[in-house]
Coordinates of N, CA and C in Angstrom, one line a residue:
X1 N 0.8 -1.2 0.0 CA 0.0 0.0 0.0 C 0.9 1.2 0.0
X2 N 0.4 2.0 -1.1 CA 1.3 3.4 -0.8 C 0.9 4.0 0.2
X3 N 1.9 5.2 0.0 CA 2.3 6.1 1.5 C 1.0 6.9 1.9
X4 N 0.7 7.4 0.6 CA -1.1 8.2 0.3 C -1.7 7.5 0.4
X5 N -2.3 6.2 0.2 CA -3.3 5.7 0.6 C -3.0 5.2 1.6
X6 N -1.9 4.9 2.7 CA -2.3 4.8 4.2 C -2.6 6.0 4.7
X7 N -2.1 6.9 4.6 CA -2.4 8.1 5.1 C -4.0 8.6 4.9
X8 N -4.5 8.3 3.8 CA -6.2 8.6 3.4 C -6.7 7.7 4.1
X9 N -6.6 6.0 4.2 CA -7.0 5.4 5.2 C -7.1 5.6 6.6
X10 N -6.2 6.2 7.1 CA -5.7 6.6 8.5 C -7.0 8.1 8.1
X11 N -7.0 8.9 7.8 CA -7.3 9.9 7.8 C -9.2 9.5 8.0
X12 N -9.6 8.4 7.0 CA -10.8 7.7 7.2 C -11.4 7.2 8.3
X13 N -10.1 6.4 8.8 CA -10.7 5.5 10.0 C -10.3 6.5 11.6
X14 N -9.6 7.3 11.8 CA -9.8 8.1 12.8 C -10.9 10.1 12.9
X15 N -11.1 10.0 11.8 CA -12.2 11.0 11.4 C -10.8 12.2 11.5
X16 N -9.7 12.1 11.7 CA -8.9 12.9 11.4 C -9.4 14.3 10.3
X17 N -9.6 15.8 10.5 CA -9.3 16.8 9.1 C -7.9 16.5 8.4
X18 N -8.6 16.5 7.2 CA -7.1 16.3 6.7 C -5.7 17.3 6.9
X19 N -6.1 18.5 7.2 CA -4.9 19.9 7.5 C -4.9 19.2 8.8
X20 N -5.0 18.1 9.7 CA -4.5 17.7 10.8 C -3.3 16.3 10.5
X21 N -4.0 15.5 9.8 CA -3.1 14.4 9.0 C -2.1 15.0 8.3
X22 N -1.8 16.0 7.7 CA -1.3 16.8 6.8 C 0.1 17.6 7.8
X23 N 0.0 17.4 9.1 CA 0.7 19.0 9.7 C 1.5 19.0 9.5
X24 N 2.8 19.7 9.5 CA 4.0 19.8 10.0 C 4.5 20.7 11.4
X25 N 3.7 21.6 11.5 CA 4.0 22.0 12.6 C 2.6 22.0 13.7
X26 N 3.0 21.9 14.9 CA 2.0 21.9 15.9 C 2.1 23.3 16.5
X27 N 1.1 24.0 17.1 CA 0.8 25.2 17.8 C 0.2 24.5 19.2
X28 N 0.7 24.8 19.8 CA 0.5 24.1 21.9 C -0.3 25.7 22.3
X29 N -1.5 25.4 22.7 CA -1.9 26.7 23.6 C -2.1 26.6 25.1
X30 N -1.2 26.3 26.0 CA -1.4 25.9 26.8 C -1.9 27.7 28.2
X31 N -2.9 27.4 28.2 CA -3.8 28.9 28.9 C -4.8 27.8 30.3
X32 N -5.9 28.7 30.5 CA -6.5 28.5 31.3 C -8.0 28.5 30.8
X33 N -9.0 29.1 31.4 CA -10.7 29.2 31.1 C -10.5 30.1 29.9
X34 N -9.7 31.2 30.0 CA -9.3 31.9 29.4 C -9.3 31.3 27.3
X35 N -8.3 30.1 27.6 CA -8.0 29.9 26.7 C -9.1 28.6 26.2
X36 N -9.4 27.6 27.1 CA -10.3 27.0 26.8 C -11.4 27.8 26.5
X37 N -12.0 28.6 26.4 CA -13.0 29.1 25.8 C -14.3 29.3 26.9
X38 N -14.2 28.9 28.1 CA -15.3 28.7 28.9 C -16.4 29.8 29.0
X39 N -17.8 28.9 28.8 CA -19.0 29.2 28.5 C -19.0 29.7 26.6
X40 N -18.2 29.6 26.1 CA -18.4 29.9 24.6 C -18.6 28.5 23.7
X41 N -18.5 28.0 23.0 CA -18.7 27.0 22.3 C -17.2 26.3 21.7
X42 N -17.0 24.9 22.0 CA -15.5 25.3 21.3 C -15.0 25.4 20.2
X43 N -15.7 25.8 19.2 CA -15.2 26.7 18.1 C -15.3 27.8 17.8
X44 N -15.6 28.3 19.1 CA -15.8 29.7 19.3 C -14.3 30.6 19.7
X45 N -14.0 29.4 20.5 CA -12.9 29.8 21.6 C -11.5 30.7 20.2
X46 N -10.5 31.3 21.2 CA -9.7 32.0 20.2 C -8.7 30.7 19.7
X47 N -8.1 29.7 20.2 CA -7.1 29.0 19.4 C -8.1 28.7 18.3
X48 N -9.0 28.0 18.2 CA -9.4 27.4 16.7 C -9.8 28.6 15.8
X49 N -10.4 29.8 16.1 CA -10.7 31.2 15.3 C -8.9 31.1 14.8
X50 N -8.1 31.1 15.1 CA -6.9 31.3 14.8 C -6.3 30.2 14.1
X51 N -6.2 29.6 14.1 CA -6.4 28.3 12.8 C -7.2 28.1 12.2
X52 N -8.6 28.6 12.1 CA -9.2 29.1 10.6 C -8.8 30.1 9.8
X53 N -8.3 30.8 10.2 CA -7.8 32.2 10.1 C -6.4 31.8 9.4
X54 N -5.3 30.9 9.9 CA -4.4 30.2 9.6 C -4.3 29.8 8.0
X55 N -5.6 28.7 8.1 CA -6.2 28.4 7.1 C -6.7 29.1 5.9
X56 N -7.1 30.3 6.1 CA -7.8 30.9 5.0 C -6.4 31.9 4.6
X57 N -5.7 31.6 4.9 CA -4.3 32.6 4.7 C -3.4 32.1 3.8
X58 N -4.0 30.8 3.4 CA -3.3 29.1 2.9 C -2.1 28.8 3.4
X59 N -2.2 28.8 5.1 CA -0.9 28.0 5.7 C -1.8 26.7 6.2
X60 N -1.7 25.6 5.6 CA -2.1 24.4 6.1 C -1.2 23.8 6.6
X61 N -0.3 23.4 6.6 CA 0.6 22.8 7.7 C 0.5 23.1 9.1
X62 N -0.4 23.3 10.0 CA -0.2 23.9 10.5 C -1.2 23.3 11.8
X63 N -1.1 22.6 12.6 CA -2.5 21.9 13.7 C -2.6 22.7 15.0
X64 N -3.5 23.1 15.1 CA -3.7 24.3 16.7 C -3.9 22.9 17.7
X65 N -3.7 22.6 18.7 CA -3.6 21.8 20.5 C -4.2 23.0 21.2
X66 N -5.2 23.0 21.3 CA -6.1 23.6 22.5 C -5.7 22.9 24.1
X67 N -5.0 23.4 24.5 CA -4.3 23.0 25.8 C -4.8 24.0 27.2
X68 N -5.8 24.4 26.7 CA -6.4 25.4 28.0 C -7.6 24.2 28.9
X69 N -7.1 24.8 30.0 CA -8.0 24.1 31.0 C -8.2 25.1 32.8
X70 N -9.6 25.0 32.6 CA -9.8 26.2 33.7 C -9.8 25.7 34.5
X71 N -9.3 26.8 35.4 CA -9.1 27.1 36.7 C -7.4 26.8 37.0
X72 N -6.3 26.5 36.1 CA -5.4 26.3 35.7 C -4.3 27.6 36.3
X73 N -3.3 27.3 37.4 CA -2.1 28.1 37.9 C -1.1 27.8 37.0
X74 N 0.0 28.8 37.4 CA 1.6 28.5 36.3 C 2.0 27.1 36.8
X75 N 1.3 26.8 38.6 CA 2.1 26.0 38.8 C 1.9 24.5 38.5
X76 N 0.7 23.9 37.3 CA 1.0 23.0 36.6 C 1.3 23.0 35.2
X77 N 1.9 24.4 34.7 CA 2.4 24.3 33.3 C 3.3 23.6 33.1
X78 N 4.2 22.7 33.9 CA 5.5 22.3 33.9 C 4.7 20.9 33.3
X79 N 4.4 20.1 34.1 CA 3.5 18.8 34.1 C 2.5 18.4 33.2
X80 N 1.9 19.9 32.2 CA 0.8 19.8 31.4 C 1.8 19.7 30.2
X81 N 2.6 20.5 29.8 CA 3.5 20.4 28.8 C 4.1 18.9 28.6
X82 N 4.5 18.3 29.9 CA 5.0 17.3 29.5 C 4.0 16.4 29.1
X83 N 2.8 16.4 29.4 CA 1.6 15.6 28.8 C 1.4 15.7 27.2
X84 N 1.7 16.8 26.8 CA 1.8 17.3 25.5 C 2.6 16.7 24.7
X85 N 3.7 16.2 25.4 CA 4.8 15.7 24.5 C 4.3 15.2 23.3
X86 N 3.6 13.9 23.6 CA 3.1 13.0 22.0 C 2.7 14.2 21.3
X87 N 2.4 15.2 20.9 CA 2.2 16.0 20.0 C 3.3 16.4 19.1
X88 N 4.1 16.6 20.2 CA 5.5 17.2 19.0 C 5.4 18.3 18.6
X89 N 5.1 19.7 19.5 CA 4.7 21.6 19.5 C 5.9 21.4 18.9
X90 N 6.0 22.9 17.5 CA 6.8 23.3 17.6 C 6.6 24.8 18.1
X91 N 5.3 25.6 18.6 CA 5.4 26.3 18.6 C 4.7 26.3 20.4
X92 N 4.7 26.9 21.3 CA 4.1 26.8 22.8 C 3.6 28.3 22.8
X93 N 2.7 28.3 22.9 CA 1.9 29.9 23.1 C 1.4 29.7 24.9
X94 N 1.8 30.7 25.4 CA 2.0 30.6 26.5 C 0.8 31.1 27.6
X95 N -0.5 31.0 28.3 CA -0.8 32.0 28.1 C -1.8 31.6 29.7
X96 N -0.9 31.3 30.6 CA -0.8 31.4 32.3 C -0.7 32.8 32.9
X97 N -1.7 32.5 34.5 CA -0.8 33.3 35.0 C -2.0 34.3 35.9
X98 N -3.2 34.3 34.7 CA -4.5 35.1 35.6 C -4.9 35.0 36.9
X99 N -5.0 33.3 37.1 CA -5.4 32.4 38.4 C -4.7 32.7 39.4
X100 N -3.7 32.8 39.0 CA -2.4 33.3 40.0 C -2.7 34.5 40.6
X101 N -2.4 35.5 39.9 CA -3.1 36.6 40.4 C -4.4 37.1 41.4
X102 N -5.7 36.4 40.0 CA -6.5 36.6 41.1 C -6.7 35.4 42.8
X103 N -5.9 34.6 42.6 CA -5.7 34.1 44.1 C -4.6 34.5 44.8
X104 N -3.9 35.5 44.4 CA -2.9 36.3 45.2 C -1.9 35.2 45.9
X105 N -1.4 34.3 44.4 CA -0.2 33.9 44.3 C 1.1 34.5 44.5
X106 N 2.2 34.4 44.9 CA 3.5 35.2 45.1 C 3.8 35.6 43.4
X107 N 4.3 36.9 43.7 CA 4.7 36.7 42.4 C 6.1 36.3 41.7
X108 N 7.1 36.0 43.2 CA 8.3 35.1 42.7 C 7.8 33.7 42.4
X109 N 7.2 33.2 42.7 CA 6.2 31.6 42.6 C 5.8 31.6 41.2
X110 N 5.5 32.3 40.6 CA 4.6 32.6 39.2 C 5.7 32.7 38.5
X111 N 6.9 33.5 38.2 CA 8.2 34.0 37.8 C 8.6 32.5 37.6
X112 N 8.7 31.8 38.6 CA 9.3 30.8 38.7 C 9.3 29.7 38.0
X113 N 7.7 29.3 38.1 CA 6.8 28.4 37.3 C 6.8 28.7 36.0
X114 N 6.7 30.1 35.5 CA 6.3 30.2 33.8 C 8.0 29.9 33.4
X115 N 9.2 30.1 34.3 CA 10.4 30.2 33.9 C 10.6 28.5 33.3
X116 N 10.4 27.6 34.6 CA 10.2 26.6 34.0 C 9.8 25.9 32.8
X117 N 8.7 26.2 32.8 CA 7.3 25.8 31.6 C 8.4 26.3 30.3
X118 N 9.3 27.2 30.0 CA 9.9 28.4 29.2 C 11.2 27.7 28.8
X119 N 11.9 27.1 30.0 CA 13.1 26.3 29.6 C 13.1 25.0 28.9
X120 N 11.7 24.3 29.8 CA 11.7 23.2 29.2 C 11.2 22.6 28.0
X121 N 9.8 24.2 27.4 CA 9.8 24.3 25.6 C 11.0 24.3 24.9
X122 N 11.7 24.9 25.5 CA 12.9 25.4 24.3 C 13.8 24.6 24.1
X123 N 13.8 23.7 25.5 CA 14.7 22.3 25.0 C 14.1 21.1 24.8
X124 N 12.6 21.2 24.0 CA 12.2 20.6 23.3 C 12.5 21.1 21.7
X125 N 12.8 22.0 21.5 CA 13.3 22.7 20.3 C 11.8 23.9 19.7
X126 N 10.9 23.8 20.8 CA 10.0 25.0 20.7 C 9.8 26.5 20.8
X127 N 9.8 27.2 19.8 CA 9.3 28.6 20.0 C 8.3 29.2 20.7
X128 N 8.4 29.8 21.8 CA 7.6 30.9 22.4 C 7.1 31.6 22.3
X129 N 5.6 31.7 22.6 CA 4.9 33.3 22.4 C 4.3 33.3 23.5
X130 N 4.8 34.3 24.7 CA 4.2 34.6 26.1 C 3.0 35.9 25.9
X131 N 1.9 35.3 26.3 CA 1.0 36.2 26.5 C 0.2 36.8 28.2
X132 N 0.7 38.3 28.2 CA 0.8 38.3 29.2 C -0.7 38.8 30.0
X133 N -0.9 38.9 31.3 CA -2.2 39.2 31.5 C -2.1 40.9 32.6
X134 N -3.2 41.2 33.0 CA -3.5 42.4 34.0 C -4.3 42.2 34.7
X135 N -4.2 42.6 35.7 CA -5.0 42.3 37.2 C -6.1 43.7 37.1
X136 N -7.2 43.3 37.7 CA -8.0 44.5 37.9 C -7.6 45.4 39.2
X137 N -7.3 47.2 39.1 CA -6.8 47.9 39.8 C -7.1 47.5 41.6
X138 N -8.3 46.8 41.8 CA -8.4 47.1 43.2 C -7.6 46.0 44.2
X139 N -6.6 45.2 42.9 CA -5.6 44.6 43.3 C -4.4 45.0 44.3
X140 N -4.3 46.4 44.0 CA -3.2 47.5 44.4 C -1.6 47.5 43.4
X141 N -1.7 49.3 43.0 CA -0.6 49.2 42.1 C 0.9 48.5 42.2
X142 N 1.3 48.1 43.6 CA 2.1 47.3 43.8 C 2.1 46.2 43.4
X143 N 0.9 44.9 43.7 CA 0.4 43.9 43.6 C 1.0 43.9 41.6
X144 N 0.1 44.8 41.3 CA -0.3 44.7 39.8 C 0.6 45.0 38.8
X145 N 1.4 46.1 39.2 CA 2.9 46.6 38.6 C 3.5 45.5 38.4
X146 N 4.1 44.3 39.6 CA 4.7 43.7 39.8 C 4.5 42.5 39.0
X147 N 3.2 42.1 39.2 CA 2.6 40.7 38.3 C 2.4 41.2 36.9
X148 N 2.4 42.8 36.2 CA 2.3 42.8 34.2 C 4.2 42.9 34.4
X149 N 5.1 42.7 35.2 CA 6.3 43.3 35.1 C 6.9 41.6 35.0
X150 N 6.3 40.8 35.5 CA 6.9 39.3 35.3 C 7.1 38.9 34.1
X151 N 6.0 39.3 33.0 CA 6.0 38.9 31.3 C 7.0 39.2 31.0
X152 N 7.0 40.7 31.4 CA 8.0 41.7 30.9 C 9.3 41.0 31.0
X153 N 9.6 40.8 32.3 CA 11.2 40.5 32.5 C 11.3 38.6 32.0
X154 N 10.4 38.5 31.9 CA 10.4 36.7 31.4 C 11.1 36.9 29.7
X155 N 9.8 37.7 29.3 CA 10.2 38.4 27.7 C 12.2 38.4 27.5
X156 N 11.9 39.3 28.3 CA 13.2 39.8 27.7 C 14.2 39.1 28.2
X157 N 14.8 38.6 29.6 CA 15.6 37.7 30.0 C 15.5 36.0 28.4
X158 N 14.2 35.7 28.2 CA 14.6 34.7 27.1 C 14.4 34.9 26.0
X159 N 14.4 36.0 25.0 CA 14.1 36.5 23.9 C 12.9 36.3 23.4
X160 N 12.0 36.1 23.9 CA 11.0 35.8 23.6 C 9.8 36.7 23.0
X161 N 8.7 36.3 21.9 CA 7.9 37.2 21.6 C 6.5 37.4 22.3
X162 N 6.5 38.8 22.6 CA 5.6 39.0 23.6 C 4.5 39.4 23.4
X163 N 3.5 39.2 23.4 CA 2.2 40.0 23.6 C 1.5 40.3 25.3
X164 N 2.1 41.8 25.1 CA 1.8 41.9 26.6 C 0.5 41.6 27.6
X165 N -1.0 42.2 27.0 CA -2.0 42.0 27.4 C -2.8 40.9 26.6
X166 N -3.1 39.5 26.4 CA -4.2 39.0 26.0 C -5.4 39.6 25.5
X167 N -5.5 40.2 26.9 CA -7.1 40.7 26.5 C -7.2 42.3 26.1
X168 N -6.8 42.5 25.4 CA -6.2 43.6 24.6 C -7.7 44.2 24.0
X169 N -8.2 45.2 24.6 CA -9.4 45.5 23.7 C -10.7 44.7 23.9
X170 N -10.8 43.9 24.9 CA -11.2 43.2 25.2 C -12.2 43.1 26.6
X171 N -10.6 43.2 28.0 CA -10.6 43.1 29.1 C -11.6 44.7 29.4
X172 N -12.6 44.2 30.3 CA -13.2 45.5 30.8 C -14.5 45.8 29.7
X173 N -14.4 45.6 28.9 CA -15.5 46.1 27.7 C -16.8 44.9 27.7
X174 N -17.8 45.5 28.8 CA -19.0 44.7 29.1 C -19.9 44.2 28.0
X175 N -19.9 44.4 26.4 CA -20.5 43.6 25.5 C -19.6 42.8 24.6
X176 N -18.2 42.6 25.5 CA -17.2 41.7 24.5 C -17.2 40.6 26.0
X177 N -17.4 40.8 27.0 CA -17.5 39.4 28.1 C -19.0 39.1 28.3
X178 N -18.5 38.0 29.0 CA -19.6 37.0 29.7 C -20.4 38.2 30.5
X179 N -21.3 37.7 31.5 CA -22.0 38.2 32.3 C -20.9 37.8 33.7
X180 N -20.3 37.8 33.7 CA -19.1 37.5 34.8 C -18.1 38.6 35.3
X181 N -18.5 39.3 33.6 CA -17.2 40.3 33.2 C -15.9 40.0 33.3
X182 N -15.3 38.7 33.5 CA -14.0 37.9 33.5 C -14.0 37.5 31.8
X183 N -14.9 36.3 31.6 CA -14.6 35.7 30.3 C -14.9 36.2 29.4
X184 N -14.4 36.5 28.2 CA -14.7 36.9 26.9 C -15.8 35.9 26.1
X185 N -17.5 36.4 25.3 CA -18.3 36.1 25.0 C -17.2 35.8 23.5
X186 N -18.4 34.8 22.7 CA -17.8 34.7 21.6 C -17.3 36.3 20.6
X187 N -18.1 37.2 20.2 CA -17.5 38.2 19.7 C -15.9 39.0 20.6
X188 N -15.7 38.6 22.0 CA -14.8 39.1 22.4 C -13.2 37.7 22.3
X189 N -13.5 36.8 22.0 CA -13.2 35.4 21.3 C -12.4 36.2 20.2
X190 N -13.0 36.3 19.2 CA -12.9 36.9 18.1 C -11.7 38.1 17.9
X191 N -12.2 39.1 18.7 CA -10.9 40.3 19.0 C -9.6 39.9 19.5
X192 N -9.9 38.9 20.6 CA -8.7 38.1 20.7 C -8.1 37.5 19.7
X193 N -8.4 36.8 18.6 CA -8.1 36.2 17.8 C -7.1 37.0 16.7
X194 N -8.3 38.2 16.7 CA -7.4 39.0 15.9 C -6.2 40.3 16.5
X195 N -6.0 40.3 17.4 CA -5.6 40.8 17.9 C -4.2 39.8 18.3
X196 N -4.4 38.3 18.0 CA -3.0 37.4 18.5 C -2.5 37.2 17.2
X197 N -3.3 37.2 16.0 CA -3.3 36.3 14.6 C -1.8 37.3 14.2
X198 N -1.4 38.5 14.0 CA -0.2 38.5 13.3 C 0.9 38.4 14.2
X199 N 1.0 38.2 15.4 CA 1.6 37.8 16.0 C 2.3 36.1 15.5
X200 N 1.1 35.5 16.3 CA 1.3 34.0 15.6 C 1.7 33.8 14.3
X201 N 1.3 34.8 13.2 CA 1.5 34.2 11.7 C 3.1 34.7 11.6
X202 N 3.4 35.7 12.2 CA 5.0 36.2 11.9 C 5.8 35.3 13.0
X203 N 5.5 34.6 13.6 CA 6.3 33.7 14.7 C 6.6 32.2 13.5
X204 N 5.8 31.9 13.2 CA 5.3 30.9 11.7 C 5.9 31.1 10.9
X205 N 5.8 32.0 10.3 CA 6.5 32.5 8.9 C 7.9 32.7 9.3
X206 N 8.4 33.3 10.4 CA 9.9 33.1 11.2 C 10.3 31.6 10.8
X207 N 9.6 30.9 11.3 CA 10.0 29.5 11.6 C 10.3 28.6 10.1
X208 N 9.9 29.1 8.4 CA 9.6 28.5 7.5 C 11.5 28.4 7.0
X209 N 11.8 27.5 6.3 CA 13.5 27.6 5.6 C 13.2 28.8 4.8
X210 N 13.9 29.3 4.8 CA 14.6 30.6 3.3 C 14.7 29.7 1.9
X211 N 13.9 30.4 0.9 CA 14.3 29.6 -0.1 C 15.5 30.2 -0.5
X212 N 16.5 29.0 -1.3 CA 17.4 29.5 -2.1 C 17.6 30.4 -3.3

């Protein structure tokens, strides 16, 4: 049997999309409620908006891992990633760290954990995109300074590309969230989406060989 018809069979008998059979590179979103999508539908959520989007740009090589799971601290990114292994990321979109905050985690503890999670993508041979978060002010400017200044110094101590705020246009704007005012509804899904998409596509396009 040829190489293409196991692969079309394989593709038959596990209901596999084919741009999933197809990948070459994996995208890991490893987030929280945030990133799971909770209360939105899950194709609502921003990782798959973003591999459609992928998709319509005609990069198919390319498989999104929805890796968000709520209620999710930095301090099991270490352990979730290694679950991830069988996938083979080449890219870890990072995007911990809210939970922490609002339970008034240390912020050397959080530093610590995302540092981890950070060393041990890269010596998987993965690229990073840290997405960072913001505490609501009645946190106190100490508290809050300190926890948007972790991304920052994570950023730049590992060269990494940053998107500072996630919720960028987003956060605070009562007909882009839930009725919670925490989660983003599906149209606020969406702004996220595009608000991460040229981020991700030039992280991607970084990653392709140079033609000769």
């Amino acid at each position: 049997m040829s190489a293409l018809r196991l692969l079309l069979l394989l593709i038959f008998v596990t209901g596999y999309p084919v741009q999933d059979a197809l990948a070459e590179r994996v995208v890991l979103f490893l987030g929280d409620s945030l990133t799971a999508g909770l209360g939105v539908e899950p194709d609502e959520a921003y990782p798959r908006l973003l591999g459609e989007m992928l998709t319509k740009d005609g990069v198919a090589d390319v498989r999104i891992v929805n890796g968000g799971v709520s209620g999710s601290t930095s301090a099991s990114a270490l352990s979730r990633l290694q679950w991830y292994d069988k996938f083979k990321p080449s890219v870890l979109f990072l995007a911990l760290g809210a939970n922490d905050g609002l339970r008034g985690l240390t912020i050397e503890e959080m530093d610590k954990n995302l540092a981890e999670v950070i060393d041990a993508a890269r010596k998987r041979g993965m690229s990073v995109i840290l997405a960072g978060m913001e505490l609501p002010p009645n946190y106190g400017d100490e508290y809050t300074g300190s926890f948007r200044q972790v991304y920052r110094d994570l950023a730049s101590r590992y060269g990494l590309t940053l998107i500072p705020f996630l919720l960028e246009g987003v956060g605070g704007v009562a007909g882009l969230n839930q009725a919670d005012g925490i989660h983003p509804n599906a149209e606020g899904h969406r702004q996220i989406a595009r608000h991460v998409y040229p981020v991700l596509k030039a992280q991607l396009d970084s990653m392709r060989p140079q033609k000769e």
